[in-house]
Amino acid sequence: MAAEENPYTQHYVVKKGDTLSKIAKELYGDPMLYPKIFEANRDILSDPDRIKPGQKLRIP
C-alpha cells in the first residue's frame, strides 16, 4: 500500500525555521533519521535542505 493511501500515515506541516533533521528529532528522537522523511516525500522534495513553511510532509 502506498504511503498516501495508508489511513495511518501521519503528516507534518513545515513551520518557519524547520529542517528535516529538526523534524526527525522532534518526531523520532533522532535527527539522523531525516532521510526517512525525505525518502517518503521525494514526490514533493528534490533536496533535503530545501523545505518550505506550509509544505505538508508524509511521516513514515
PDB file of N, CA and C in Angstrom:
ATOM      1  N   MET A   1       0.845  -1.183   0.000  1.00  0.00           N
ATOM      2  CA  MET A   1       0.000   0.000   0.000  1.00  0.00           C
ATOM      3  C   MET A   1       0.889   1.245   0.000  1.00  0.00           C
ATOM      4  N   ALA A   2       0.592   2.189  -0.867  1.00  0.00           N
ATOM      5  CA  ALA A   2       1.373   3.423  -0.941  1.00  0.00           C
ATOM      6  C   ALA A   2       1.119   4.271   0.297  1.00  0.00           C
ATOM      7  N   ALA A   3       2.114   5.049   0.684  1.00  0.00           N
ATOM      8  CA  ALA A   3       2.011   5.862   1.903  1.00  0.00           C
ATOM      9  C   ALA A   3       0.801   6.787   1.869  1.00  0.00           C
ATOM     10  N   GLU A   4       0.512   7.385   0.700  1.00  0.00           N
ATOM     11  CA  GLU A   4      -0.604   8.329   0.649  1.00  0.00           C
ATOM     12  C   GLU A   4      -1.961   7.632   0.760  1.00  0.00           C
ATOM     13  N   GLU A   5      -2.010   6.306   0.561  1.00  0.00           N
ATOM     14  CA  GLU A   5      -3.255   5.557   0.691  1.00  0.00           C
ATOM     15  C   GLU A   5      -3.441   5.007   2.109  1.00  0.00           C
ATOM     16  N   ASN A   6      -2.392   4.995   2.889  1.00  0.00           N
ATOM     17  CA  ASN A   6      -2.441   4.424   4.229  1.00  0.00           C
ATOM     18  C   ASN A   6      -3.149   5.381   5.186  1.00  0.00           C
ATOM     19  N   PRO A   7      -4.285   4.966   5.758  1.00  0.00           N
ATOM     20  CA  PRO A   7      -5.021   5.867   6.659  1.00  0.00           C
ATOM     21  C   PRO A   7      -4.259   6.176   7.949  1.00  0.00           C
ATOM     22  N   TYR A   8      -3.206   5.425   8.239  1.00  0.00           N
ATOM     23  CA  TYR A   8      -2.438   5.640   9.468  1.00  0.00           C
ATOM     24  C   TYR A   8      -1.222   6.543   9.250  1.00  0.00           C
ATOM     25  N   THR A   9      -0.982   6.938   8.002  1.00  0.00           N
ATOM     26  CA  THR A   9       0.148   7.815   7.735  1.00  0.00           C
ATOM     27  C   THR A   9      -0.068   9.150   8.431  1.00  0.00           C
ATOM     28  N   GLN A  10       0.977   9.603   9.122  1.00  0.00           N
ATOM     29  CA  GLN A  10       0.899  10.902   9.776  1.00  0.00           C
ATOM     30  C   GLN A  10       1.421  11.960   8.810  1.00  0.00           C
ATOM     31  N   HIS A  11       1.017  13.190   9.051  1.00  0.00           N
ATOM     32  CA  HIS A  11       1.512  14.307   8.256  1.00  0.00           C
ATOM     33  C   HIS A  11       2.062  15.373   9.197  1.00  0.00           C
ATOM     34  N   TYR A  12       2.951  16.169   8.657  1.00  0.00           N
ATOM     35  CA  TYR A  12       3.559  17.260   9.421  1.00  0.00           C
ATOM     36  C   TYR A  12       3.599  18.466   8.511  1.00  0.00           C
ATOM     37  N   VAL A  13       3.111  19.595   8.981  1.00  0.00           N
ATOM     38  CA  VAL A  13       3.170  20.825   8.202  1.00  0.00           C
ATOM     39  C   VAL A  13       4.403  21.603   8.646  1.00  0.00           C
ATOM     40  N   VAL A  14       5.265  21.893   7.673  1.00  0.00           N
ATOM     41  CA  VAL A  14       6.534  22.572   7.938  1.00  0.00           C
ATOM     42  C   VAL A  14       6.285  23.980   8.467  1.00  0.00           C
ATOM     43  N   LYS A  15       6.998  24.297   9.548  1.00  0.00           N
ATOM     44  CA  LYS A  15       6.919  25.633  10.141  1.00  0.00           C
ATOM     45  C   LYS A  15       8.206  26.401   9.825  1.00  0.00           C
ATOM     46  N   LYS A  16       8.133  27.714   9.904  1.00  0.00           N
ATOM     47  CA  LYS A  16       9.312  28.558   9.674  1.00  0.00           C
ATOM     48  C   LYS A  16      10.439  28.132  10.612  1.00  0.00           C
ATOM     49  N   GLY A  17      11.627  27.936  10.059  1.00  0.00           N
ATOM     50  CA  GLY A  17      12.776  27.545  10.866  1.00  0.00           C
ATOM     51  C   GLY A  17      12.989  26.041  10.956  1.00  0.00           C
ATOM     52  N   ASP A  18      12.032  25.244  10.439  1.00  0.00           N
ATOM     53  CA  ASP A  18      12.168  23.790  10.473  1.00  0.00           C
ATOM     54  C   ASP A  18      13.233  23.302   9.493  1.00  0.00           C
ATOM     55  N   THR A  19      13.848  22.185   9.844  1.00  0.00           N
ATOM     56  CA  THR A  19      14.718  21.436   8.933  1.00  0.00           C
ATOM     57  C   THR A  19      14.260  19.987   9.057  1.00  0.00           C
ATOM     58  N   LEU A  20      14.629  19.159   8.084  1.00  0.00           N
ATOM     59  CA  LEU A  20      14.234  17.757   8.180  1.00  0.00           C
ATOM     60  C   LEU A  20      14.843  17.101   9.410  1.00  0.00           C
ATOM     61  N   SER A  21      16.084  17.466   9.745  1.00  0.00           N
ATOM     62  CA  SER A  21      16.700  16.849  10.923  1.00  0.00           C
ATOM     63  C   SER A  21      16.015  17.322  12.215  1.00  0.00           C
ATOM     64  N   LYS A  22      15.570  18.567  12.239  1.00  0.00           N
ATOM     65  CA  LYS A  22      14.843  19.078  13.411  1.00  0.00           C
ATOM     66  C   LYS A  22      13.497  18.351  13.564  1.00  0.00           C
ATOM     67  N   ILE A  23      12.823  18.135  12.435  1.00  0.00           N
ATOM     68  CA  ILE A  23      11.551  17.411  12.451  1.00  0.00           C
ATOM     69  C   ILE A  23      11.783  15.965  12.896  1.00  0.00           C
ATOM     70  N   ALA A  24      12.845  15.329  12.368  1.00  0.00           N
ATOM     71  CA  ALA A  24      13.167  13.941  12.746  1.00  0.00           C
ATOM     72  C   ALA A  24      13.458  13.840  14.239  1.00  0.00           C
ATOM     73  N   LYS A  25      14.178  14.825  14.781  1.00  0.00           N
ATOM     74  CA  LYS A  25      14.486  14.808  16.218  1.00  0.00           C
ATOM     75  C   LYS A  25      13.193  14.927  17.030  1.00  0.00           C
ATOM     76  N   GLU A  26      12.314  15.824  16.586  1.00  0.00           N
ATOM     77  CA  GLU A  26      11.045  16.043  17.299  1.00  0.00           C
ATOM     78  C   GLU A  26      10.152  14.804  17.243  1.00  0.00           C
ATOM     79  N   LEU A  27      10.073  14.158  16.072  1.00  0.00           N
ATOM     80  CA  LEU A  27       9.131  13.051  15.897  1.00  0.00           C
ATOM     81  C   LEU A  27       9.705  11.683  16.231  1.00  0.00           C
ATOM     82  N   TYR A  28      10.990  11.480  15.970  1.00  0.00           N
ATOM     83  CA  TYR A  28      11.618  10.172  16.194  1.00  0.00           C
ATOM     84  C   TYR A  28      12.611  10.166  17.351  1.00  0.00           C
ATOM     85  N   GLY A  29      13.019  11.364  17.791  1.00  0.00           N
ATOM     86  CA  GLY A  29      14.019  11.446  18.850  1.00  0.00           C
ATOM     87  C   GLY A  29      15.446  11.344  18.340  1.00  0.00           C
ATOM     88  N   ASP A  30      15.621  11.334  17.005  1.00  0.00           N
ATOM     89  CA  ASP A  30      16.958  11.201  16.415  1.00  0.00           C
ATOM     90  C   ASP A  30      17.036  12.012  15.120  1.00  0.00           C
ATOM     91  N   PRO A  31      17.820  13.097  15.123  1.00  0.00           N
ATOM     92  CA  PRO A  31      17.903  13.933  13.921  1.00  0.00           C
ATOM     93  C   PRO A  31      18.511  13.213  12.716  1.00  0.00           C
ATOM     94  N   MET A  32      19.270  12.146  12.954  1.00  0.00           N
ATOM     95  CA  MET A  32      19.911  11.436  11.849  1.00  0.00           C
ATOM     96  C   MET A  32      18.925  10.582  11.038  1.00  0.00           C
ATOM     97  N   LEU A  33      17.686  10.509  11.486  1.00  0.00           N
ATOM     98  CA  LEU A  33      16.681   9.743  10.740  1.00  0.00           C
ATOM     99  C   LEU A  33      15.968  10.602   9.687  1.00  0.00           C
ATOM    100  N   TYR A  34      16.470  11.824   9.454  1.00  0.00           N
ATOM    101  CA  TYR A  34      15.817  12.703   8.477  1.00  0.00           C
ATOM    102  C   TYR A  34      15.704  12.102   7.072  1.00  0.00           C
ATOM    103  N   PRO A  35      16.634  11.231   6.609  1.00  0.00           N
ATOM    104  CA  PRO A  35      16.467  10.666   5.259  1.00  0.00           C
ATOM    105  C   PRO A  35      15.175   9.851   5.107  1.00  0.00           C
ATOM    106  N   LYS A  36      14.691   9.287   6.197  1.00  0.00           N
ATOM    107  CA  LYS A  36      13.441   8.525   6.187  1.00  0.00           C
ATOM    108  C   LYS A  36      12.283   9.441   5.749  1.00  0.00           C
ATOM    109  N   ILE A  37      12.254  10.657   6.287  1.00  0.00           N
ATOM    110  CA  ILE A  37      11.217  11.634   5.933  1.00  0.00           C
ATOM    111  C   ILE A  37      11.422  12.096   4.492  1.00  0.00           C
ATOM    112  N   PHE A  38      12.667  12.370   4.132  1.00  0.00           N
ATOM    113  CA  PHE A  38      12.966  12.822   2.772  1.00  0.00           C
ATOM    114  C   PHE A  38      12.516  11.792   1.739  1.00  0.00           C
ATOM    115  N   GLU A  39      12.858  10.529   1.954  1.00  0.00           N
ATOM    116  CA  GLU A  39      12.502   9.469   1.003  1.00  0.00           C
ATOM    117  C   GLU A  39      10.983   9.327   0.852  1.00  0.00           C
ATOM    118  N   ALA A  40      10.254   9.513   1.941  1.00  0.00           N
ATOM    119  CA  ALA A  40       8.791   9.394   1.901  1.00  0.00           C
ATOM    120  C   ALA A  40       8.139  10.560   1.162  1.00  0.00           C
ATOM    121  N   ASN A  41       8.925  11.613   0.903  1.00  0.00           N
ATOM    122  CA  ASN A  41       8.384  12.822   0.284  1.00  0.00           C
ATOM    123  C   ASN A  41       9.120  13.206  -0.990  1.00  0.00           C
ATOM    124  N   ARG A  42       9.752  12.237  -1.642  1.00  0.00           N
ATOM    125  CA  ARG A  42      10.511  12.513  -2.869  1.00  0.00           C
ATOM    126  C   ARG A  42       9.645  13.138  -3.962  1.00  0.00           C
ATOM    127  N   ASP A  43       8.335  12.884  -3.910  1.00  0.00           N
ATOM    128  CA  ASP A  43       7.448  13.452  -4.929  1.00  0.00           C
ATOM    129  C   ASP A  43       7.321  14.973  -4.801  1.00  0.00           C
ATOM    130  N   ILE A  44       7.557  15.517  -3.595  1.00  0.00           N
ATOM    131  CA  ILE A  44       7.453  16.975  -3.431  1.00  0.00           C
ATOM    132  C   ILE A  44       8.776  17.621  -3.046  1.00  0.00           C
ATOM    133  N   LEU A  45       9.766  16.821  -2.630  1.00  0.00           N
ATOM    134  CA  LEU A  45      11.066  17.370  -2.243  1.00  0.00           C
ATOM    135  C   LEU A  45      12.151  16.886  -3.201  1.00  0.00           C
ATOM    136  N   SER A  46      12.985  17.815  -3.661  1.00  0.00           N
ATOM    137  CA  SER A  46      14.104  17.413  -4.517  1.00  0.00           C
ATOM    138  C   SER A  46      15.424  17.523  -3.767  1.00  0.00           C
ATOM    139  N   ASP A  47      15.399  18.245  -2.644  1.00  0.00           N
ATOM    140  CA  ASP A  47      16.619  18.478  -1.869  1.00  0.00           C
ATOM    141  C   ASP A  47      16.234  18.499  -0.388  1.00  0.00           C
ATOM    142  N   PRO A  48      16.888  17.667   0.443  1.00  0.00           N
ATOM    143  CA  PRO A  48      16.509  17.637   1.863  1.00  0.00           C
ATOM    144  C   PRO A  48      16.774  18.950   2.596  1.00  0.00           C
ATOM    145  N   ASP A  49      17.581  19.833   2.000  1.00  0.00           N
ATOM    146  CA  ASP A  49      17.870  21.122   2.639  1.00  0.00           C
ATOM    147  C   ASP A  49      16.916  22.221   2.187  1.00  0.00           C
ATOM    148  N   ARG A  50      15.983  21.882   1.319  1.00  0.00           N
ATOM    149  CA  ARG A  50      15.056  22.895   0.806  1.00  0.00           C
ATOM    150  C   ARG A  50      13.616  22.510   1.095  1.00  0.00           C
ATOM    151  N   ILE A  51      13.200  22.783   2.312  1.00  0.00           N
ATOM    152  CA  ILE A  51      11.794  22.607   2.654  1.00  0.00           C
ATOM    153  C   ILE A  51      11.243  23.994   2.956  1.00  0.00           C
ATOM    154  N   LYS A  52       9.934  24.162   2.690  1.00  0.00           N
ATOM    155  CA  LYS A  52       9.334  25.480   2.852  1.00  0.00           C
ATOM    156  C   LYS A  52       8.191  25.425   3.855  1.00  0.00           C
ATOM    157  N   PRO A  53       8.036  26.504   4.643  1.00  0.00           N
ATOM    158  CA  PRO A  53       6.898  26.561   5.558  1.00  0.00           C
ATOM    159  C   PRO A  53       5.599  26.343   4.789  1.00  0.00           C
ATOM    160  N   GLY A  54       4.712  25.560   5.377  1.00  0.00           N
ATOM    161  CA  GLY A  54       3.430  25.283   4.755  1.00  0.00           C
ATOM    162  C   GLY A  54       3.396  23.961   3.997  1.00  0.00           C
ATOM    163  N   GLN A  55       4.564  23.387   3.684  1.00  0.00           N
ATOM    164  CA  GLN A  55       4.573  22.099   2.984  1.00  0.00           C
ATOM    165  C   GLN A  55       4.036  21.034   3.932  1.00  0.00           C
ATOM    166  N   LYS A  56       3.236  20.129   3.383  1.00  0.00           N
ATOM    167  CA  LYS A  56       2.677  19.021   4.180  1.00  0.00           C
ATOM    168  C   LYS A  56       3.480  17.774   3.851  1.00  0.00           C
ATOM    169  N   LEU A  57       4.234  17.289   4.824  1.00  0.00           N
ATOM    170  CA  LEU A  57       5.099  16.130   4.629  1.00  0.00           C
ATOM    171  C   LEU A  57       4.454  14.864   5.187  1.00  0.00           C
ATOM    172  N   ARG A  58       4.623  13.759   4.467  1.00  0.00           N
ATOM    173  CA  ARG A  58       4.218  12.443   4.987  1.00  0.00           C
ATOM    174  C   ARG A  58       5.290  11.993   5.966  1.00  0.00           C
ATOM    175  N   ILE A  59       4.869  11.461   7.097  1.00  0.00           N
ATOM    176  CA  ILE A  59       5.805  10.967   8.112  1.00  0.00           C
ATOM    177  C   ILE A  59       5.641   9.448   8.204  1.00  0.00           C
ATOM    178  N   PRO A  60       6.646   8.719   7.719  1.00  0.00           N
ATOM    179  CA  PRO A  60       6.542   7.252   7.729  1.00  0.00           C
ATOM    180  C   PRO A  60       6.707   6.663   9.134  1.00  0.00           C
TER     181      PRO A  60
END
